[in-house]
PDB file of C-alpha atoms in Angstrom:
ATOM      1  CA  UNK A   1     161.137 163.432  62.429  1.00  0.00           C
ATOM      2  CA  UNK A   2     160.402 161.030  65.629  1.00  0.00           C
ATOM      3  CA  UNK A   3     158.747 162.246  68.371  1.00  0.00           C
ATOM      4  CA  UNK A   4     161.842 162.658  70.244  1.00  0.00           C
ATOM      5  CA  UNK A   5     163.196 164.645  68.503  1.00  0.00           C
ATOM      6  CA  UNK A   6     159.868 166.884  68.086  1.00  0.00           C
ATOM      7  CA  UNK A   7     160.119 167.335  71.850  1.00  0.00           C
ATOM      8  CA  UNK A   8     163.828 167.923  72.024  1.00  0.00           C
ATOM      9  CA  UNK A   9     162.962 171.164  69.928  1.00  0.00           C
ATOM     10  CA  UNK A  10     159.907 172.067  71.829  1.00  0.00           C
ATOM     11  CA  UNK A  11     161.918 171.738  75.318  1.00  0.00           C
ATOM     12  CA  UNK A  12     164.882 173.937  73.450  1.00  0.00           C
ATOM     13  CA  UNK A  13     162.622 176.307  72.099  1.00  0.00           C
ATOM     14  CA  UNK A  14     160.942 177.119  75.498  1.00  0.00           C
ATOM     15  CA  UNK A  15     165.025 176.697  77.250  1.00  0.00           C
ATOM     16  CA  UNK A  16     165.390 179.369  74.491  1.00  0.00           C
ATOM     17  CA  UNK A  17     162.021 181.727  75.863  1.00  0.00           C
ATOM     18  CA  UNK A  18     163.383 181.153  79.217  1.00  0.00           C
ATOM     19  CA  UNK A  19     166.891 182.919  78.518  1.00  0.00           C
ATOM     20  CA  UNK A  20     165.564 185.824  76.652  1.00  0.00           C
ATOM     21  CA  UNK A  21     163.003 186.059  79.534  1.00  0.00           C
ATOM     22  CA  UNK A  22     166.054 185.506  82.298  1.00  0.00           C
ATOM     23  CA  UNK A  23     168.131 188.181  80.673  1.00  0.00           C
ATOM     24  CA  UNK A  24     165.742 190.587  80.875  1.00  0.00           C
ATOM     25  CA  UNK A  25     164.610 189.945  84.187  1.00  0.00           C
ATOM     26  CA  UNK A  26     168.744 189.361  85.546  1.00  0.00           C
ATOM     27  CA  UNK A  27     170.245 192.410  86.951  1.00  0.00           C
ATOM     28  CA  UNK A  28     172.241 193.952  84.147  1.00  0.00           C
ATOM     29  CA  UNK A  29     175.756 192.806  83.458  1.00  0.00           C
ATOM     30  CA  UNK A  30     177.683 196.071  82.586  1.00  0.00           C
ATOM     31  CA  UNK A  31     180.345 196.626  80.641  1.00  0.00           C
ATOM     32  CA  UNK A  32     183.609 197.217  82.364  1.00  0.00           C
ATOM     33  CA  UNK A  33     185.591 200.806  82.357  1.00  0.00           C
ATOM     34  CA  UNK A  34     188.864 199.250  81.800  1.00  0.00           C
ATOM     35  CA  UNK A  35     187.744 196.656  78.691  1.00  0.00           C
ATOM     36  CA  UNK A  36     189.394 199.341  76.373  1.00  0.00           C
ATOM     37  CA  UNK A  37     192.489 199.309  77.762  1.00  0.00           C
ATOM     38  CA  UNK A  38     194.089 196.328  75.912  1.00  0.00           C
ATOM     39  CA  UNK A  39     197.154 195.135  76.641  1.00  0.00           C
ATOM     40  CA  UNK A  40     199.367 195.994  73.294  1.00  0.00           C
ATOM     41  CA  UNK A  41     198.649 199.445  72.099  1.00  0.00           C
ATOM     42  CA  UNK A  42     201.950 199.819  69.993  1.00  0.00           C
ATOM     43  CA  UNK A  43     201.621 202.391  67.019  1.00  0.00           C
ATOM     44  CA  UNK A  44     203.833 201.003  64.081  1.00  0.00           C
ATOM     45  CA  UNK A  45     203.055 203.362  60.851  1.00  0.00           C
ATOM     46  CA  UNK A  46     201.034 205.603  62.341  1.00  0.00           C
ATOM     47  CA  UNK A  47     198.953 202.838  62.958  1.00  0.00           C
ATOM     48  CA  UNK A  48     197.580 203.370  66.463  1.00  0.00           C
ATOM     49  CA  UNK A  49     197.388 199.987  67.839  1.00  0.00           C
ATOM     50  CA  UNK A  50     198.802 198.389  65.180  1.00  0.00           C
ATOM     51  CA  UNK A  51     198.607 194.441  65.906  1.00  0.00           C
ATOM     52  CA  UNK A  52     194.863 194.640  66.843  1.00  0.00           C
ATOM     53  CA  UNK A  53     193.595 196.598  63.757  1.00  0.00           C
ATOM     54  CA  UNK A  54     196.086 194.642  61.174  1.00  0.00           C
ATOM     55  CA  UNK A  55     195.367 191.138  63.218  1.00  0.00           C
ATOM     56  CA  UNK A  56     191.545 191.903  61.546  1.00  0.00           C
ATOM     57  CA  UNK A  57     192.727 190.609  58.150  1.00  0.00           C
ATOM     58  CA  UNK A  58     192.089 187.236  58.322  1.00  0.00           C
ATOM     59  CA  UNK A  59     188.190 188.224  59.033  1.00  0.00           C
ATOM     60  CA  UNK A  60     188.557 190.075  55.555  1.00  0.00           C
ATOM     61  CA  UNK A  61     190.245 187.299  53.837  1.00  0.00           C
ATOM     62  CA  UNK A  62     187.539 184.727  54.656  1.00  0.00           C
ATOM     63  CA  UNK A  63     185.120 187.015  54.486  1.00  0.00           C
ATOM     64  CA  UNK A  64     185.224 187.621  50.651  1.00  0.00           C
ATOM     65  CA  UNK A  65     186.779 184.384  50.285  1.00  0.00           C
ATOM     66  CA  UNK A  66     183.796 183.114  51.488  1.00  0.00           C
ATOM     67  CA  UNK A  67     181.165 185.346  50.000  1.00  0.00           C
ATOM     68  CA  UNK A  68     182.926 184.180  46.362  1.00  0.00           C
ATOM     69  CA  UNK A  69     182.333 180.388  47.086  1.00  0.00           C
ATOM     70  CA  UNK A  70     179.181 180.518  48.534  1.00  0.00           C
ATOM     71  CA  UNK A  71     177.560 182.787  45.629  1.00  0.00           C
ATOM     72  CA  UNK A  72     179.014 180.623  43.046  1.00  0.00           C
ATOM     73  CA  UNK A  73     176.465 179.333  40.903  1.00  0.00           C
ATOM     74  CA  UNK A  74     176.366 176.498  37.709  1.00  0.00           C
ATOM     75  CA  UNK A  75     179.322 174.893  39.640  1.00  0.00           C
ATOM     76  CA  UNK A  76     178.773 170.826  40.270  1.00  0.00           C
ATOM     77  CA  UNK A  77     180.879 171.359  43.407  1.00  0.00           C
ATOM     78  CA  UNK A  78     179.056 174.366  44.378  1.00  0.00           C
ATOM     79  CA  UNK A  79     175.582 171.726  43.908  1.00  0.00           C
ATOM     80  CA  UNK A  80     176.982 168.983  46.193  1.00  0.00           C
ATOM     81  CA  UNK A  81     177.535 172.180  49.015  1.00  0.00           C
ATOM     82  CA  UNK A  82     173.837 172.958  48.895  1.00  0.00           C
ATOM     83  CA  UNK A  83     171.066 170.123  47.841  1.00  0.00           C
ATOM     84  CA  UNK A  84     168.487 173.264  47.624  1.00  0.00           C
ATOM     85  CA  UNK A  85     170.246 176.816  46.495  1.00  0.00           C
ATOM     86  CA  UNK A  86     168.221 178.750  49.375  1.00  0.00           C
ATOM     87  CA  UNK A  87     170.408 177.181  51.947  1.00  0.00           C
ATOM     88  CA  UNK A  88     173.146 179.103  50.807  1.00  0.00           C
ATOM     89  CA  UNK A  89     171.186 182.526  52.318  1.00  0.00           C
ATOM     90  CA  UNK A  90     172.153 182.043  56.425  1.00  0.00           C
ATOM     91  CA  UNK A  91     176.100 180.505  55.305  1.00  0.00           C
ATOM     92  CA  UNK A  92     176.114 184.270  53.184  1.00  0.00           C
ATOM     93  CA  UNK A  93     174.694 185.928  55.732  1.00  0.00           C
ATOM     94  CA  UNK A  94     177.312 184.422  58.123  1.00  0.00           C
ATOM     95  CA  UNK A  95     180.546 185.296  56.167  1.00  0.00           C
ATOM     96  CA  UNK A  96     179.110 188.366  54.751  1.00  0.00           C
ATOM     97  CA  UNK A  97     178.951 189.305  58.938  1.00  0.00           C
ATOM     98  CA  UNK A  98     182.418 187.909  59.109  1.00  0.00           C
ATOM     99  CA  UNK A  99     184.193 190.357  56.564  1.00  0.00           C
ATOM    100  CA  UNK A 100     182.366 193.346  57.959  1.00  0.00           C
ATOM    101  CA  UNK A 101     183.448 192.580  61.507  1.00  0.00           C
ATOM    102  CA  UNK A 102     186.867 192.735  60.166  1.00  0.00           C
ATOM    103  CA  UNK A 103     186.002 196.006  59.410  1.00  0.00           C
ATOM    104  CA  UNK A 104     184.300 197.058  62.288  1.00  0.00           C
ATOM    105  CA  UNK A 105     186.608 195.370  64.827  1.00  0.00           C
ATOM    106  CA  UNK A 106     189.242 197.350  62.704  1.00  0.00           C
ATOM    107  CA  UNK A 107     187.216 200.430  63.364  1.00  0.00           C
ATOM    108  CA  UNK A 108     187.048 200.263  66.804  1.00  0.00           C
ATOM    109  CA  UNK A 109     190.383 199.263  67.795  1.00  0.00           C
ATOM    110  CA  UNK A 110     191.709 202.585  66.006  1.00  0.00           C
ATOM    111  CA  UNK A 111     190.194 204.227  69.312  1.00  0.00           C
ATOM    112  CA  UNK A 112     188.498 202.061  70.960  1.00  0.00           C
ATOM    113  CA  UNK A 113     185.329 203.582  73.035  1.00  0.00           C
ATOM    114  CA  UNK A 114     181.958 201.936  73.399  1.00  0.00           C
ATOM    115  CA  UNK A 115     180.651 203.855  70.157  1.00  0.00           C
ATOM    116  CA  UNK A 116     183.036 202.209  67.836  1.00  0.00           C
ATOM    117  CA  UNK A 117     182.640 199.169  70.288  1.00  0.00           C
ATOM    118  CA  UNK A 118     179.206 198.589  68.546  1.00  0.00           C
ATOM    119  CA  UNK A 119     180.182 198.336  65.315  1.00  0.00           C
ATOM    120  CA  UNK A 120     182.632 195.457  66.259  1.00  0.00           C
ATOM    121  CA  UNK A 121     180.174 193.635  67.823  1.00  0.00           C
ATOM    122  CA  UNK A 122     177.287 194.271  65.413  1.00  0.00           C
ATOM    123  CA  UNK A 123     178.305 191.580  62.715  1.00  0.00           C
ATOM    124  CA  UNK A 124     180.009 189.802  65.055  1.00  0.00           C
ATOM    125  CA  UNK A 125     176.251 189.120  66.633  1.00  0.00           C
ATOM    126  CA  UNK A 126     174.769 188.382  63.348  1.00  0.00           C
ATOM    127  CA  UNK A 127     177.160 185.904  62.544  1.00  0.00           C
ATOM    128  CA  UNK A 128     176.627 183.712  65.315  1.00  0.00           C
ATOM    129  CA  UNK A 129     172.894 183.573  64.869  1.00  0.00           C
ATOM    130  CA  UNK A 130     172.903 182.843  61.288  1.00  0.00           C
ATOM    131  CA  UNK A 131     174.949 179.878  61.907  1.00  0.00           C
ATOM    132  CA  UNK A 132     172.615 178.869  64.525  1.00  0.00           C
ATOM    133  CA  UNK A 133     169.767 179.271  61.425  1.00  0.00           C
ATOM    134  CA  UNK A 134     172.478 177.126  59.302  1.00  0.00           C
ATOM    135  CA  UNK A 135     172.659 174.580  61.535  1.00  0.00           C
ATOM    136  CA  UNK A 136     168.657 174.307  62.022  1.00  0.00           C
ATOM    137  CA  UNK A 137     168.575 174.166  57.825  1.00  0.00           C
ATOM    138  CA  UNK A 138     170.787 171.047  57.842  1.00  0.00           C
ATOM    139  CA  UNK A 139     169.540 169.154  60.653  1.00  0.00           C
ATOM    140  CA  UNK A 140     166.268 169.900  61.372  1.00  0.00           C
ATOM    141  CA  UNK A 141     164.177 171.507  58.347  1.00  0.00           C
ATOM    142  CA  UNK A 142     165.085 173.711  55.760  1.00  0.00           C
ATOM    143  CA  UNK A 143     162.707 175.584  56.007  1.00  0.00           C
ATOM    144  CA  UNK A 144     162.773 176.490  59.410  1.00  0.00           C
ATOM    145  CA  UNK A 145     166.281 177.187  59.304  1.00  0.00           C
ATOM    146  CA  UNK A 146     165.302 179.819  56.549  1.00  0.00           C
ATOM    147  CA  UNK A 147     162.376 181.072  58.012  1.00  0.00           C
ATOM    148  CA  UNK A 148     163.235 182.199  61.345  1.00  0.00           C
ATOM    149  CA  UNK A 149     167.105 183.975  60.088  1.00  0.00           C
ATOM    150  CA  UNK A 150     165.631 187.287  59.556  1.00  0.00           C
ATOM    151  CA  UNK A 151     164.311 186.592  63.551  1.00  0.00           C
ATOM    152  CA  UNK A 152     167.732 185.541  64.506  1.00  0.00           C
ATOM    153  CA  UNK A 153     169.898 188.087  63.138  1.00  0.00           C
ATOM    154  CA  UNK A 154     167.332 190.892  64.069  1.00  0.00           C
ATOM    155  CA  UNK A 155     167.614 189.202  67.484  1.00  0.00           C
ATOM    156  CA  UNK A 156     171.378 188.809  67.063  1.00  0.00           C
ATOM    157  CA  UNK A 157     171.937 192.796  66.409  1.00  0.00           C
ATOM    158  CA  UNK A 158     169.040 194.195  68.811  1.00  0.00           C
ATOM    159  CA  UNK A 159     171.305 192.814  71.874  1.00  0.00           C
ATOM    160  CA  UNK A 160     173.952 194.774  70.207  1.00  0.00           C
ATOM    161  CA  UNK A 161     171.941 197.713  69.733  1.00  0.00           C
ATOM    162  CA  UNK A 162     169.701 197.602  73.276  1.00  0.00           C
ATOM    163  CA  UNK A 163     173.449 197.413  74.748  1.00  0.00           C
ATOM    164  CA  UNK A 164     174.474 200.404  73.082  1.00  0.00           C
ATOM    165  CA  UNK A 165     171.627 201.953  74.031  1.00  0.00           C
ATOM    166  CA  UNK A 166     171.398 201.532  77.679  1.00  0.00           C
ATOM    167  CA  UNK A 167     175.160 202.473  77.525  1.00  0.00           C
ATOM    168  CA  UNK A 168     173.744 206.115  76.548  1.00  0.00           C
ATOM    169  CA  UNK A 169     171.162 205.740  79.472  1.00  0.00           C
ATOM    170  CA  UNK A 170     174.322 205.716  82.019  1.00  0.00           C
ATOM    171  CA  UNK A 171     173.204 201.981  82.732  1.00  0.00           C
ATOM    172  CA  UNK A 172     174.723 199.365  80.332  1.00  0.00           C
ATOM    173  CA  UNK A 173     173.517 195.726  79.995  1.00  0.00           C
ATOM    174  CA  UNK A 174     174.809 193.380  78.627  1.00  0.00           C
ATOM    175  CA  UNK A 175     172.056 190.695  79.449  1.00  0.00           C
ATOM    176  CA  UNK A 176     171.005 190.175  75.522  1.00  0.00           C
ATOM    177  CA  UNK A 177     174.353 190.324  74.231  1.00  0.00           C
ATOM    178  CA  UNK A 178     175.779 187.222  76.712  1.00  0.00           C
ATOM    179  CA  UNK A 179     172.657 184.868  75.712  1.00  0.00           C
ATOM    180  CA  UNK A 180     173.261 185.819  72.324  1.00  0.00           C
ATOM    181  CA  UNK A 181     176.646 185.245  72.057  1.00  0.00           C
ATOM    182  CA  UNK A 182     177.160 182.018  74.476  1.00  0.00           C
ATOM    183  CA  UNK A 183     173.555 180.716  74.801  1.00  0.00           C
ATOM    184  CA  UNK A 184     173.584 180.633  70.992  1.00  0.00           C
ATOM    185  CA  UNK A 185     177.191 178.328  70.830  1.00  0.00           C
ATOM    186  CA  UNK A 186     175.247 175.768  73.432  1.00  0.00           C
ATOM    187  CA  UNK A 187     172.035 175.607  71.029  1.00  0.00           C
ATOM    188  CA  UNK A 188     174.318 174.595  68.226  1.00  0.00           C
ATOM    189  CA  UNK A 189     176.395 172.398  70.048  1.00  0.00           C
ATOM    190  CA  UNK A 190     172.880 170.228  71.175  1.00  0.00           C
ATOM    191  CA  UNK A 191     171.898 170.538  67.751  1.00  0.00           C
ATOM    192  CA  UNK A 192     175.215 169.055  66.073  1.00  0.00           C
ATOM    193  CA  UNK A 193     174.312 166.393  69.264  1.00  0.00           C
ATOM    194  CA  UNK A 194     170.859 165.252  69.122  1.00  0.00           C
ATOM    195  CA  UNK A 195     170.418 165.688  64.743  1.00  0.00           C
ATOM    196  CA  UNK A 196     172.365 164.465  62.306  1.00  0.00           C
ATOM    197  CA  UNK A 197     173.355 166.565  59.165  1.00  0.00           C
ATOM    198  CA  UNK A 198     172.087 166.280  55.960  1.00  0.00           C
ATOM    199  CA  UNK A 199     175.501 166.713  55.270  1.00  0.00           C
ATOM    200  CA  UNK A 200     178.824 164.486  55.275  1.00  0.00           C
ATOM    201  CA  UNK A 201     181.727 166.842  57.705  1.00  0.00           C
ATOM    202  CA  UNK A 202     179.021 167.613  60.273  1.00  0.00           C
ATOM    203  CA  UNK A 203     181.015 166.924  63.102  1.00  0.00           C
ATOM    204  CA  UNK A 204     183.215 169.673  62.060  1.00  0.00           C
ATOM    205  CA  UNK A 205     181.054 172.338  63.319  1.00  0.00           C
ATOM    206  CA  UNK A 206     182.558 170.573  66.952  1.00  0.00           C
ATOM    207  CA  UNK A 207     186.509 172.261  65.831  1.00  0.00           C
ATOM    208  CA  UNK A 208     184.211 175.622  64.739  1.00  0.00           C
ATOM    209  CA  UNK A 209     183.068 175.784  68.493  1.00  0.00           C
ATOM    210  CA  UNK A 210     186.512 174.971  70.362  1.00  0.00           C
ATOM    211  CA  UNK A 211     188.305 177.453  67.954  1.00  0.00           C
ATOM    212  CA  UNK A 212     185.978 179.892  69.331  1.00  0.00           C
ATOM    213  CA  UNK A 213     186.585 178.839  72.401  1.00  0.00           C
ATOM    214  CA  UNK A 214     190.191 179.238  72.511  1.00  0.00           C
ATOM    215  CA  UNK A 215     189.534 182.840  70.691  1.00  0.00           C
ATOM    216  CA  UNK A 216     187.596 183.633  73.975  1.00  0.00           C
ATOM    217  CA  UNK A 217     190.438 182.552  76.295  1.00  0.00           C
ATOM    218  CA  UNK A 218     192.957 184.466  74.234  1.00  0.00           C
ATOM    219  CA  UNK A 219     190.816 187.601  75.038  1.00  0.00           C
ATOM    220  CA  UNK A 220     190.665 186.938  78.637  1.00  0.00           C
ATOM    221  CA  UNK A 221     194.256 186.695  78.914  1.00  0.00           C
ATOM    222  CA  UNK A 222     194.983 189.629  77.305  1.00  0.00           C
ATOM    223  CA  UNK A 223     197.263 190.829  78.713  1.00  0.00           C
ATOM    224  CA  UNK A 224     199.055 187.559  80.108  1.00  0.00           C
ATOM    225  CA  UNK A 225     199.696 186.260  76.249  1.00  0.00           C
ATOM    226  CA  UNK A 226     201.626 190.021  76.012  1.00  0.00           C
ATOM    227  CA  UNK A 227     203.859 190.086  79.230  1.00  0.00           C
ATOM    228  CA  UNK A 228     205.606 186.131  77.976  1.00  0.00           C
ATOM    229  CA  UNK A 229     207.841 188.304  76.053  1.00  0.00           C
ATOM    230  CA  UNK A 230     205.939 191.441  74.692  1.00  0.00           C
ATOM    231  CA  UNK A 231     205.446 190.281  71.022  1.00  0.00           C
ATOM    232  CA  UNK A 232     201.831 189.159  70.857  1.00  0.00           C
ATOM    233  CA  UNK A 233     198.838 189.923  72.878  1.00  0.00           C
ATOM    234  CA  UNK A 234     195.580 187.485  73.471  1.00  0.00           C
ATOM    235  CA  UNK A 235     193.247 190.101  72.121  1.00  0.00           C
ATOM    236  CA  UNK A 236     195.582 189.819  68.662  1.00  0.00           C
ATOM    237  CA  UNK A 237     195.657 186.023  68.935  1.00  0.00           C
ATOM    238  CA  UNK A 238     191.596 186.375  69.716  1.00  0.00           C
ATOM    239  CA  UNK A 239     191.371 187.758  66.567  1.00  0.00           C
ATOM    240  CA  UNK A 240     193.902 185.449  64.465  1.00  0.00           C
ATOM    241  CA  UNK A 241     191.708 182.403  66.258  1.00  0.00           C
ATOM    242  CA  UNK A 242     188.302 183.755  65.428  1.00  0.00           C
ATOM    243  CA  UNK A 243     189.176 183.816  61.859  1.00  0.00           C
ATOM    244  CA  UNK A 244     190.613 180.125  61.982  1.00  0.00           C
ATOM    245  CA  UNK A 245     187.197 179.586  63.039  1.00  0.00           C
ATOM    246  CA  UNK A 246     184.964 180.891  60.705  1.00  0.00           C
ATOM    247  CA  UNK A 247     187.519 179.590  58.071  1.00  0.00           C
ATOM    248  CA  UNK A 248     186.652 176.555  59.380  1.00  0.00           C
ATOM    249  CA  UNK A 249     183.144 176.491  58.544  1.00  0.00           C
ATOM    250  CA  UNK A 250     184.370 177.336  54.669  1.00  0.00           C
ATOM    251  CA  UNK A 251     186.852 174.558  54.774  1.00  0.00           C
ATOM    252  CA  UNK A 252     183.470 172.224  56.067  1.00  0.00           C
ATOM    253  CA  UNK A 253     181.060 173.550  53.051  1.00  0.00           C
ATOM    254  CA  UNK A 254     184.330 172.869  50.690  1.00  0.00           C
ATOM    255  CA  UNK A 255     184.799 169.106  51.627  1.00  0.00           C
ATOM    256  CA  UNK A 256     181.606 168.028  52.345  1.00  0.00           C
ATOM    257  CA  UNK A 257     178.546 166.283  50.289  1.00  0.00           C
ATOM    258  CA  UNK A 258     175.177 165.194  50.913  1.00  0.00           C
ATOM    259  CA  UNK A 259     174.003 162.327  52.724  1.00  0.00           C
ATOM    260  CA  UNK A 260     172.978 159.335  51.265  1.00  0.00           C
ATOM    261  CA  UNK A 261     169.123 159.761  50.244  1.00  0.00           C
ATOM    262  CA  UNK A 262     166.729 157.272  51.696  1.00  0.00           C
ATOM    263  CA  UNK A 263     164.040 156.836  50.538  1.00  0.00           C
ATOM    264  CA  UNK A 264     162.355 158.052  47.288  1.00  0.00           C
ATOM    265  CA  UNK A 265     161.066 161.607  49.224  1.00  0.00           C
ATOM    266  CA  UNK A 266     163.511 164.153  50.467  1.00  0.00           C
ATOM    267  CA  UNK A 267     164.433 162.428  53.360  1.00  0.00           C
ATOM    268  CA  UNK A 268     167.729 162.756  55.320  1.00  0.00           C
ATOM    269  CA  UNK A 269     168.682 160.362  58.082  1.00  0.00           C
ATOM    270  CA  UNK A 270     165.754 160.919  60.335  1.00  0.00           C
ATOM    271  CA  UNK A 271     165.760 164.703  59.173  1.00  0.00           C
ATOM    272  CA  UNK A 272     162.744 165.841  56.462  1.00  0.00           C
ATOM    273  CA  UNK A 273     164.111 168.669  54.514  1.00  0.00           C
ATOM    274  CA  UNK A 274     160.572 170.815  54.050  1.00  0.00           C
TER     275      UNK A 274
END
């Protein structure tokens, strides 16, 4: 690895220090009364708001979709997806989290409160930070990547869980939770920027990002998306988007291969996988 690129991840590791350190210093961000009150609560089978429990299918669908290809094993497609069968762990923990926030996103938008709220946004916290460790694995060291998950996703799910509990202090923050869930999207887009991929299709983790993206506008226009003509609300097409994205990142590990080796070592581009 050149030097530069050593002190691109020192300066985003201390960018990184500095957020945690900002959020908890920031005057808390609390969450708003009225973020239950989504737009389309229609009951269709005695399905209390149908659309946005059903609409949590396609997190299902990938999600054991997912789990099946990426625990596949004496495949020769499944060895040109991983060059070392331990970077499979933060990709399952990532669609693992996806198929149980289809559950919990289910869950909570049965009757949505701020309890059920946390189970929604539990795996959904996870999954972003294990793709931030899958994205260190393939362009900057394996072994990092691996190393600091269990960090990541404890990190990931304690910004959940210190939400949820200031929320039963009478003073929620959402500090953690924001840096976790945008900060995180910005570390991996500078990562896909400044280190190339072991990995042929690593510019698709660019689509992964902007279909997040749009999942996040859908949910801020709520209630616009519902009133063009009643049939479909941005929190449903949130969903429906969300799960186009993480289907995404399967559709990536399907197509892609390694790199060309250079070299006689295990060297990648300017990447060392260690």
């Amino acid at each position: 690895m050149s030097r530069r690129m050593r002190s691109g991840l020192w300066l985003l590791g201390a960018l990184s220090i500095a957020m945690l350190l900002i959020a908890g210093l920031a005057p808390p961000v609390h969450q708003p009364a009225e973020y239950h009150q989504f737009a389309d609560q229609r009951e269709f089978f005695g399905i209390p708001n149908f659309f946005n429990v059903t609409s949590n299918v396609g997190f299902l669908l990938v999600g054991v979709g997912g789990m099946l290809f990426v625990t596949r094993s004496g495949n020769a497609r499944a060895n040109t997806v991983f060059v070392e069968p331990r970077e499979r762990w933060p990709y399952l923990v990532l669609i693992a989290s996806v198929a149980l926030t289809g559950i919990g996103s289910a869950y909570y938008h049965l009757a949505p409160d701020n309890d059920r709220l946390m189970w929604d946004r539990l795996p959904m916290a996870v999954a972003i930070m294990a793709l931030v460790a899958a994205t260190l694995a393939e362009r900057v060291s394996v072994r990092a990547g691996l190393q600091l998950l269990p960090l990541l996703v404890v990190l990931g799910a304690g910004s959940v869980l210190h939400w949820h509990w200031s929320e039963k202090q009478g003073a929620g923050n959402l500090n953690f939770y924001i840096v976790v869930q945008f900060y995180s999207i910005l570390v991996i887009v500078l990562l896909a920027k400044f280190f190339p991929s072991r990995y042929t299709r690593g510019e698709d983790i660019y689509a992964v990002v902007a279909w997040y993206a749009l999942a996040k506008a859908g949910e801020i226009a709520d209630q616009k998306i519902y009133d063009l003509g009643n049939l479909v609300s941005g929190h449903t097409v949130k969903h429906l988007v969300a799960a186009a994205a993480a289907y995404w990142i399967l559709r990536m590990l399907r197509r892609r291969t390694p790199q060309r080796e250079q070299g006689a070592g295990q060297r990648f581009g300017s990447v060392t996988v260690s």
